Amino acid sequence: MYDSIVIGSGAAGSAMARKLAEEGNRRVLVIEKRSHIGGNCYDRKDDYGVLIHEYGPHIFHTGKEEVFQFLSKFTEWYFFGHQVVANVHGKLIPVPFNLNTLHMVYEKDKAERLEKLLISEYGEGSRIPIMELRKNDNEEVKDIADYVYENIFLHYTMKQWGQTPEEISPEVTGRVPVSISYDNRYFEDKYQGMPKEGYTPMFEKMLAHPSITVLTDTDCKEKIKFLPDKVLFEGEEFLGEVIYTGALDELFDCAYGRLPYRSLDFKFEHYKEDSFQGRSVVNYTVSEDFTRITEFKYLTGQDVSGTTIVKEYPFAYTGAKGEIPYYAILNEENRSLYKKYSDRFKNLPNVYLLGRLAEYKYYNIDAIVERALHMADDIIAGRKK
Ligand code: UDP
């Protein structure tokens, strides 16, 4: 009946399924636990007609031509240069901290001197992770680093991760480096924006292929068993590719313990006014229990009366019903626990692990689409894992 099975219909699973069907001539079964496709990119209109991202704001950005071309087959785009500000004791300053921010937080003469200093230390246009900037010996650079650390990173990171910036992986804080430029954009990528009609229609179109069958509301465990040396599909050995994009621990009933994740509680609020904060994202970096407020209409470009916002409250994922594991917590201990689970697939050459959950990684949308496309290329070409 099927040549390949993809478990999960998020960005990873959907891109994989499409490539296997279209270029690999495979009949693909996609199995999805939730009642909808699109994974955490899923968006929909709320009760007030506002297009919202059910699982938190997802801003697409990429410099990867291949990814952009692939996705553009399924959507048009609403382009914008995504900008974020931090609310620091009521004052809104651009994040990543850049030369505009510098001039907002220091008086004129000092800001001009510091600007010259930063340019001479790092070069115009460079981007320096805060944890790197903190290592600089120059007293004045240290001063800036302390300001940025204290006002932008420390409290936000404590809320988001329950740990200090020193305790988490440097690649996480390195996502938002200090920028020696006047560019207020959050990302530098060439393409930034939203699928014009939303993510859900984009993924629907991706999966709408005569050789793809999508089963929603289906726990893969009902159909598939991962034995040490073979995969069973509905009780029979399945020799085609199986691409798994879910969490590994849950597949094996957490036999070695739970893989730690951070989760988020999203509190949506609707207002009759046409604007709540006049911009898409405000990070609360020194106050509040939530990390940020997103106002959707400024992300999606939707022309609608009234406005819907979401506040994000992070917490430690426990696996309780209804909780969603959003962010892998990247450290040695967790990686070795992850390896125990991934080793269970060692003797299963036809099983592939793909995505934020299955690989226990911090992937952006474009990076996971790229990985899915390349993995599909390898599968189609018959290259070994
Ligand atoms: N971060 C911070 N303050 C900010 C923005 C980011 O401390 O105003 C840190 C925080 O640790 C966060 C990480 O940088 O988890 C990555 O931020 P990003 O916006 O990329 O997170 P995402 O949008 O993926 O949740």
Short mmCIF file of C-alpha atoms and ligand atoms in Angstrom, two decimals:
data_model
loop_
_atom_site.label_atom_id
_atom_site.label_comp_id
_atom_site.label_asym_id
_atom_site.label_seq_id
_atom_site.Cartn_x
_atom_site.Cartn_y
_atom_site.Cartn_z
CA MET A 1 0.00 0.00 0.00
CA TYR A 2 2.68 2.53 1.06
CA ASP A 3 6.32 2.87 0.14
CA SER A 4 7.25 5.29 2.92
CA ILE A 5 5.81 6.40 6.23
CA VAL A 6 6.34 9.85 7.72
CA ILE A 7 5.38 10.37 11.33
CA GLY A 8 4.48 13.97 12.06
CA SER A 9 3.18 16.62 9.66
CA GLY A 10 5.11 19.69 10.82
CA ALA A 11 7.62 21.52 8.64
CA ALA A 12 9.97 18.52 8.70
CA GLY A 13 7.43 15.82 7.95
CA SER A 14 5.50 17.79 5.35
CA ALA A 15 8.60 18.75 3.34
CA MET A 16 9.87 15.18 3.53
CA ALA A 17 6.54 13.68 2.43
CA ARG A 18 6.26 16.02 -0.54
CA LYS A 19 9.78 15.31 -1.80
CA LEU A 20 9.43 11.55 -1.42
CA ALA A 21 6.12 11.59 -3.26
CA GLU A 22 7.04 14.03 -5.99
CA GLU A 23 10.65 13.24 -6.72
CA GLY A 24 10.91 9.75 -5.28
CA ASN A 25 7.66 8.48 -6.80
CA ARG A 26 6.71 6.97 -3.47
CA ARG A 27 3.30 6.42 -2.00
CA VAL A 28 3.63 8.14 1.35
CA LEU A 29 1.58 7.75 4.48
CA VAL A 30 1.77 10.66 6.93
CA ILE A 31 0.64 9.87 10.45
CA GLU A 32 -0.23 12.83 12.67
CA LYS A 33 -1.20 12.65 16.33
CA ARG A 34 -2.92 16.03 16.40
CA SER A 35 -6.20 16.86 14.73
CA HIS A 36 -4.42 19.17 12.27
CA ILE A 37 -1.31 19.31 10.12
CA GLY A 38 1.49 21.88 10.25
CA GLY A 39 2.97 21.00 13.65
CA ASN A 40 3.81 24.03 15.74
CA CYS A 41 3.59 26.29 12.68
CA TYR A 42 -0.17 25.68 12.63
CA ASP A 43 -2.16 28.91 12.36
CA ARG A 44 -5.88 29.58 12.20
CA LYS A 45 -8.43 32.35 12.58
CA ASP A 46 -9.60 32.79 16.19
CA ASP A 47 -13.20 33.53 17.25
CA TYR A 48 -12.71 37.17 16.23
CA GLY A 49 -11.39 36.40 12.77
CA VAL A 50 -7.80 37.23 13.66
CA LEU A 51 -5.17 34.93 12.16
CA ILE A 52 -3.18 33.55 15.11
CA HIS A 53 -0.31 31.14 15.58
CA GLU A 54 -1.72 28.56 17.94
CA TYR A 55 1.72 27.42 19.18
CA GLY A 56 3.43 30.78 19.43
CA PRO A 57 4.84 33.22 16.88
CA HIS A 58 6.70 31.66 13.98
CA ILE A 59 8.52 34.16 11.81
CA PHE A 60 9.95 32.69 8.66
CA HIS A 61 13.39 33.85 7.65
CA THR A 62 16.02 32.35 5.41
CA GLY A 63 19.01 33.05 3.27
CA LYS A 64 18.77 29.57 1.82
CA GLU A 65 17.68 29.90 -1.80
CA GLU A 66 16.77 26.22 -2.09
CA VAL A 67 14.41 26.40 0.90
CA PHE A 68 12.82 29.60 -0.28
CA GLN A 69 12.22 28.20 -3.77
CA PHE A 70 10.77 24.97 -2.39
CA LEU A 71 8.32 26.71 -0.05
CA SER A 72 7.39 29.28 -2.69
CA LYS A 73 5.79 26.47 -4.70
CA PHE A 74 3.11 26.32 -2.03
CA THR A 75 2.62 29.93 -1.02
CA GLU A 76 3.05 33.57 -1.84
CA TRP A 77 4.68 35.74 0.79
CA TYR A 78 4.02 38.76 2.92
CA PHE A 79 7.54 40.11 3.33
CA PHE A 80 8.79 42.33 6.14
CA GLY A 81 12.00 42.93 8.07
CA HIS A 82 11.12 41.52 11.48
CA GLN A 83 11.90 43.91 14.35
CA VAL A 84 11.72 43.37 18.09
CA VAL A 85 11.98 45.79 20.97
CA ALA A 86 12.67 45.10 24.61
CA ASN A 87 10.61 46.77 27.28
CA VAL A 88 13.24 47.85 29.82
CA HIS A 89 11.52 49.57 32.75
CA GLY A 90 8.96 51.03 30.36
CA LYS A 91 11.45 52.19 27.73
CA LEU A 92 11.36 50.38 24.39
CA ILE A 93 14.79 49.64 22.92
CA PRO A 94 15.72 47.68 19.76
CA VAL A 95 16.83 44.06 20.13
CA PRO A 96 19.32 42.70 19.15
CA PHE A 97 21.22 45.44 20.94
CA ASN A 98 22.74 47.49 18.11
CA LEU A 99 24.14 50.97 17.51
CA ASN A 100 20.63 52.47 17.58
CA THR A 101 20.13 50.89 21.00
CA LEU A 102 23.53 52.20 22.13
CA HIS A 103 22.48 55.76 21.30
CA MET A 104 19.22 55.31 23.19
CA VAL A 105 20.78 54.10 26.42
CA TYR A 106 23.86 56.33 26.67
CA GLU A 107 24.07 60.10 26.40
CA LYS A 108 25.35 61.51 23.09
CA ASP A 109 29.09 61.97 23.74
CA LYS A 110 29.50 58.67 25.50
CA ALA A 111 27.47 56.81 22.86
CA GLU A 112 29.66 58.28 20.09
CA ARG A 113 32.82 57.26 21.90
CA LEU A 114 31.49 53.76 22.58
CA GLU A 115 30.39 53.36 19.00
CA LYS A 116 33.95 54.11 17.78
CA LEU A 117 35.33 51.74 20.38
CA LEU A 118 33.03 48.86 19.38
CA ILE A 119 33.80 49.39 15.69
CA SER A 120 37.53 49.40 16.36
CA GLU A 121 37.29 46.27 18.54
CA TYR A 122 35.01 44.19 16.33
CA GLY A 123 34.54 45.94 12.98
CA GLU A 124 31.48 47.57 11.52
CA GLY A 125 28.67 45.17 10.73
CA SER A 126 29.91 42.39 13.00
CA ARG A 127 27.68 40.42 15.37
CA ILE A 128 29.04 39.32 18.72
CA PRO A 129 27.35 36.89 21.09
CA ILE A 130 26.80 38.51 24.48
CA MET A 131 28.84 35.82 26.22
CA GLU A 132 31.78 36.75 23.95
CA LEU A 133 31.37 40.47 24.53
CA ARG A 134 31.52 39.85 28.27
CA LYS A 135 35.05 38.45 27.89
CA ASN A 136 36.44 41.74 26.54
CA ASP A 137 39.00 43.31 28.91
CA ASN A 138 38.29 46.91 27.99
CA GLU A 139 36.44 48.56 30.87
CA GLU A 140 34.07 50.50 28.63
CA VAL A 141 33.23 47.47 26.48
CA LYS A 142 32.66 45.56 29.70
CA ASP A 143 30.30 48.31 30.75
CA ILE A 144 28.20 47.87 27.60
CA ALA A 145 28.31 44.08 27.98
CA ASP A 146 27.08 44.39 31.56
CA TYR A 147 24.24 46.64 30.47
CA VAL A 148 23.16 44.23 27.71
CA TYR A 149 23.57 41.19 29.93
CA GLU A 150 21.57 42.65 32.79
CA ASN A 151 18.85 44.40 30.80
CA ILE A 152 18.34 42.08 27.85
CA PHE A 153 19.57 38.59 28.66
CA LEU A 154 19.63 37.72 32.33
CA HIS A 155 15.98 37.96 33.37
CA TYR A 156 14.54 36.92 30.03
CA THR A 157 16.76 33.84 29.99
CA MET A 158 15.87 33.02 33.60
CA LYS A 159 12.21 33.11 32.61
CA GLN A 160 12.66 31.20 29.38
CA TRP A 161 15.03 28.50 30.61
CA GLY A 162 14.92 28.64 34.40
CA GLN A 163 18.71 29.08 34.19
CA THR A 164 21.20 31.91 33.80
CA PRO A 165 22.84 32.72 30.42
CA GLU A 166 26.04 31.05 31.76
CA GLU A 167 24.19 27.83 32.47
CA ILE A 168 22.55 27.39 29.08
CA SER A 169 24.22 26.47 25.80
CA PRO A 170 26.07 29.48 24.28
CA GLU A 171 24.42 28.73 20.94
CA VAL A 172 21.06 29.74 22.43
CA THR A 173 22.03 33.25 23.56
CA GLY A 174 24.22 33.44 20.44
CA ARG A 175 21.01 33.46 18.38
CA VAL A 176 20.56 37.11 19.36
CA PRO A 177 24.05 38.66 19.13
CA VAL A 178 24.99 42.27 19.78
CA SER A 179 25.14 43.95 16.38
CA ILE A 180 27.67 46.64 15.47
CA SER A 181 25.34 48.23 12.94
CA TYR A 182 22.26 50.44 12.66
CA ASP A 183 20.17 47.49 11.49
CA ASN A 184 17.18 47.03 13.82
CA ARG A 185 16.06 43.79 12.23
CA TYR A 186 15.97 40.67 14.41
CA PHE A 187 17.30 38.50 11.58
CA GLU A 188 19.74 39.35 8.80
CA ASP A 189 18.33 36.93 6.25
CA LYS A 190 17.42 37.97 2.72
CA TYR A 191 13.90 36.57 2.92
CA GLN A 192 11.77 37.30 5.99
CA GLY A 193 8.05 37.24 6.45
CA MET A 194 4.98 35.08 6.46
CA PRO A 195 3.21 32.80 4.03
CA LYS A 196 0.62 35.22 2.64
CA GLU A 197 -2.44 33.19 3.60
CA GLY A 198 -0.76 31.56 6.61
CA TYR A 199 1.29 28.47 7.39
CA THR A 200 -1.59 26.00 7.45
CA PRO A 201 -2.63 26.57 3.82
CA MET A 202 1.04 26.36 2.80
CA PHE A 203 1.45 22.95 4.45
CA GLU A 204 -1.95 21.80 3.19
CA LYS A 205 -0.83 22.54 -0.33
CA MET A 206 2.48 20.77 0.28
CA LEU A 207 0.68 17.64 1.41
CA ALA A 208 -1.96 17.81 -1.32
CA HIS A 209 -0.37 15.32 -3.68
CA PRO A 210 -2.03 12.24 -5.15
CA SER A 211 0.62 9.96 -3.63
CA ILE A 212 0.32 11.36 -0.10
CA THR A 213 -2.23 10.10 2.42
CA VAL A 214 -2.54 12.00 5.69
CA LEU A 215 -4.02 10.40 8.79
CA THR A 216 -4.67 12.94 11.53
CA ASP A 217 -5.81 12.13 15.09
CA THR A 218 -3.66 9.02 14.94
CA ASP A 219 -1.00 8.04 17.46
CA CYS A 220 1.70 6.26 15.46
CA LYS A 221 2.05 3.73 18.26
CA GLU A 222 -1.31 2.32 17.21
CA LYS A 223 0.14 1.38 13.83
CA ILE A 224 3.89 1.11 14.13
CA LYS A 225 6.27 -0.76 16.38
CA PHE A 226 9.99 -0.09 16.45
CA LEU A 227 11.53 -3.46 17.36
CA PRO A 228 15.32 -3.74 17.84
CA ASP A 229 15.88 -5.04 14.31
CA LYS A 230 12.74 -4.30 12.35
CA VAL A 231 9.75 -2.05 12.01
CA LEU A 232 6.24 -3.41 12.10
CA PHE A 233 3.40 -1.57 10.39
CA GLU A 234 0.00 -2.92 11.33
CA GLY A 235 1.69 -6.07 12.58
CA GLU A 236 3.75 -6.77 9.44
CA GLU A 237 7.37 -5.99 8.74
CA PHE A 238 7.70 -2.68 6.87
CA LEU A 239 10.75 -2.37 4.66
CA GLY A 240 10.21 1.10 3.24
CA GLU A 241 11.58 4.26 4.84
CA VAL A 242 10.08 5.42 8.10
CA ILE A 243 10.80 9.05 8.95
CA TYR A 244 10.04 9.84 12.56
CA THR A 245 9.73 13.47 13.67
CA GLY A 246 8.32 13.08 17.18
CA ALA A 247 9.95 12.89 20.62
CA LEU A 248 12.03 9.76 21.13
CA ASP A 249 11.43 9.21 24.82
CA GLU A 250 7.67 9.00 24.42
CA LEU A 251 8.06 6.39 21.70
CA PHE A 252 9.68 4.08 24.24
CA ASP A 253 7.45 5.03 27.16
CA CYS A 254 10.32 7.03 28.69
CA ALA A 255 12.22 3.82 29.48
CA TYR A 256 15.42 5.73 30.39
CA GLY A 257 13.64 8.73 31.90
CA ARG A 258 12.12 11.80 30.32
CA LEU A 259 14.10 13.97 27.95
CA PRO A 260 13.96 17.47 29.46
CA TYR A 261 12.22 20.20 27.47
CA ARG A 262 10.98 23.70 28.13
CA SER A 263 7.34 24.27 27.45
CA LEU A 264 5.22 27.37 27.08
CA ASP A 265 1.80 28.36 28.23
CA PHE A 266 0.22 30.70 25.69
CA LYS A 267 -2.30 33.20 26.99
CA PHE A 268 -4.26 34.76 24.13
CA GLU A 269 -6.14 38.01 24.67
CA HIS A 270 -8.41 39.82 22.28
CA TYR A 271 -9.06 43.57 22.30
CA LYS A 272 -11.71 45.57 20.47
CA GLU A 273 -9.19 48.34 19.80
CA ASP A 274 -7.38 48.17 16.49
CA SER A 275 -3.97 48.11 18.13
CA PHE A 276 -2.56 46.89 21.44
CA GLN A 277 1.15 47.67 21.22
CA GLY A 278 1.47 49.01 17.69
CA ARG A 279 4.10 46.44 16.71
CA SER A 280 4.56 42.71 16.37
CA VAL A 281 6.80 41.68 19.27
CA VAL A 282 7.81 43.25 22.57
CA ASN A 283 10.22 41.28 24.76
CA TYR A 284 9.86 41.83 28.51
CA THR A 285 13.47 41.56 29.52
CA VAL A 286 13.46 42.92 33.08
CA SER A 287 9.90 42.48 34.34
CA GLU A 288 6.76 40.32 34.14
CA ASP A 289 6.42 36.53 34.27
CA PHE A 290 5.89 36.21 30.54
CA THR A 291 8.78 36.57 28.12
CA ARG A 292 7.13 38.41 25.25
CA ILE A 293 3.92 39.74 23.79
CA THR A 294 3.17 39.13 20.14
CA GLU A 295 0.44 41.06 18.37
CA PHE A 296 -0.47 38.92 15.41
CA LYS A 297 -1.85 41.42 12.93
CA TYR A 298 1.57 43.09 12.73
CA LEU A 299 3.17 39.75 11.89
CA THR A 300 0.65 38.52 9.38
CA GLY A 301 -0.25 41.87 7.80
CA GLN A 302 -3.90 40.96 8.21
CA ASP A 303 -6.32 43.87 7.83
CA VAL A 304 -8.89 43.14 10.54
CA SER A 305 -10.75 45.12 13.16
CA GLY A 306 -9.86 44.33 16.75
CA THR A 307 -6.57 42.71 17.68
CA THR A 308 -5.32 39.50 19.30
CA ILE A 309 -2.13 39.18 21.29
CA VAL A 310 -0.37 36.30 23.01
CA LYS A 311 1.78 36.25 26.13
CA GLU A 312 4.26 33.41 26.57
CA TYR A 313 4.80 31.86 30.00
CA PRO A 314 7.65 29.33 30.01
CA PHE A 315 7.77 26.32 32.33
CA ALA A 316 9.52 22.96 32.65
CA TYR A 317 7.78 20.32 30.56
CA THR A 318 6.57 17.42 32.69
CA GLY A 319 4.84 15.29 30.10
CA ALA A 320 1.42 15.90 31.65
CA LYS A 321 -1.53 15.67 29.28
CA GLY A 322 -1.93 18.79 27.16
CA GLU A 323 1.67 19.99 27.65
CA ILE A 324 3.84 20.43 24.58
CA PRO A 325 7.63 20.03 24.49
CA TYR A 326 8.87 23.09 22.61
CA TYR A 327 12.57 23.52 23.30
CA ALA A 328 15.21 20.86 23.84
CA ILE A 329 17.51 21.82 26.70
CA LEU A 330 20.95 21.50 25.19
CA ASN A 331 23.57 20.15 27.57
CA GLU A 332 25.87 17.13 27.89
CA GLU A 333 23.68 15.19 30.28
CA ASN A 334 20.59 15.57 28.10
CA ARG A 335 22.49 14.75 24.95
CA SER A 336 23.75 11.48 26.44
CA LEU A 337 20.22 10.61 27.56
CA TYR A 338 19.06 11.39 24.04
CA LYS A 339 21.75 9.08 22.67
CA LYS A 340 20.39 6.20 24.71
CA TYR A 341 17.12 6.59 22.89
CA SER A 342 18.59 7.21 19.45
CA ASP A 343 20.73 4.07 19.88
CA ARG A 344 17.50 2.09 19.82
CA PHE A 345 17.41 2.87 16.08
CA LYS A 346 20.97 1.65 15.42
CA ASN A 347 19.89 -1.59 13.79
CA LEU A 348 17.01 -0.05 11.89
CA PRO A 349 18.60 1.18 8.65
CA ASN A 350 15.24 2.21 7.21
CA VAL A 351 14.33 4.55 10.09
CA TYR A 352 15.31 8.22 9.96
CA LEU A 353 15.06 10.75 12.78
CA LEU A 354 14.23 14.27 11.71
CA GLY A 355 13.34 17.53 13.42
CA ARG A 356 13.43 19.54 16.62
CA LEU A 357 11.96 16.71 18.66
CA ALA A 358 13.40 13.61 17.04
CA GLU A 359 16.90 15.09 16.87
CA TYR A 360 16.64 16.97 20.16
CA LYS A 361 17.88 20.20 18.52
CA TYR A 362 17.01 23.87 18.19
CA TYR A 363 16.06 24.18 14.53
CA ASN A 364 14.63 27.24 12.78
CA ILE A 365 11.94 26.53 10.18
CA ASP A 366 14.28 27.04 7.25
CA ALA A 367 17.00 24.85 8.73
CA ILE A 368 14.63 21.95 9.27
CA VAL A 369 13.13 22.29 5.81
CA GLU A 370 16.63 22.24 4.36
CA ARG A 371 17.50 19.16 6.39
CA ALA A 372 14.30 17.42 5.29
CA LEU A 373 14.99 18.20 1.63
CA HIS A 374 18.56 16.90 1.83
CA MET A 375 17.54 13.81 3.76
CA ALA A 376 14.88 13.11 1.14
CA ASP A 377 17.52 13.52 -1.60
CA ASP A 378 19.70 10.93 0.14
CA ILE A 379 16.80 8.52 0.54
CA ILE A 380 15.74 8.88 -3.07
CA ALA A 381 19.32 8.43 -4.30
CA GLY A 382 19.61 5.31 -2.14
CA ARG A 383 22.54 6.72 -0.18
CA LYS A 384 23.15 5.09 3.18
CA LYS A 385 22.28 6.98 6.39
N1 UDP B 1 17.19 36.22 24.67
C1 UDP B 1 17.18 37.07 25.74
N2 UDP B 1 16.53 38.28 25.61
C2 UDP B 1 15.90 38.66 24.49
C3 UDP B 1 15.92 37.78 23.39
C4 UDP B 1 16.55 36.56 23.51
O1 UDP B 1 17.71 36.75 26.78
O2 UDP B 1 15.34 39.76 24.45
C5 UDP B 1 17.89 34.92 24.81
C6 UDP B 1 17.01 33.89 25.53
O3 UDP B 1 17.83 33.03 26.26
C7 UDP B 1 16.36 33.19 24.36
C8 UDP B 1 17.50 33.13 23.37
O4 UDP B 1 18.18 34.37 23.54
O5 UDP B 1 15.86 31.92 24.72
C9 UDP B 1 17.09 32.94 21.94
O6 UDP B 1 16.14 33.91 21.58
P1 UDP B 1 15.17 33.74 20.33
O7 UDP B 1 14.39 34.97 20.17
O8 UDP B 1 15.95 33.23 19.18
O9 UDP B 1 14.21 32.56 20.86
P2 UDP B 1 12.92 31.87 20.18
O10 UDP B 1 12.23 32.88 19.35
O11 UDP B 1 13.46 30.69 19.42
O12 UDP B 1 12.13 31.46 21.38
#
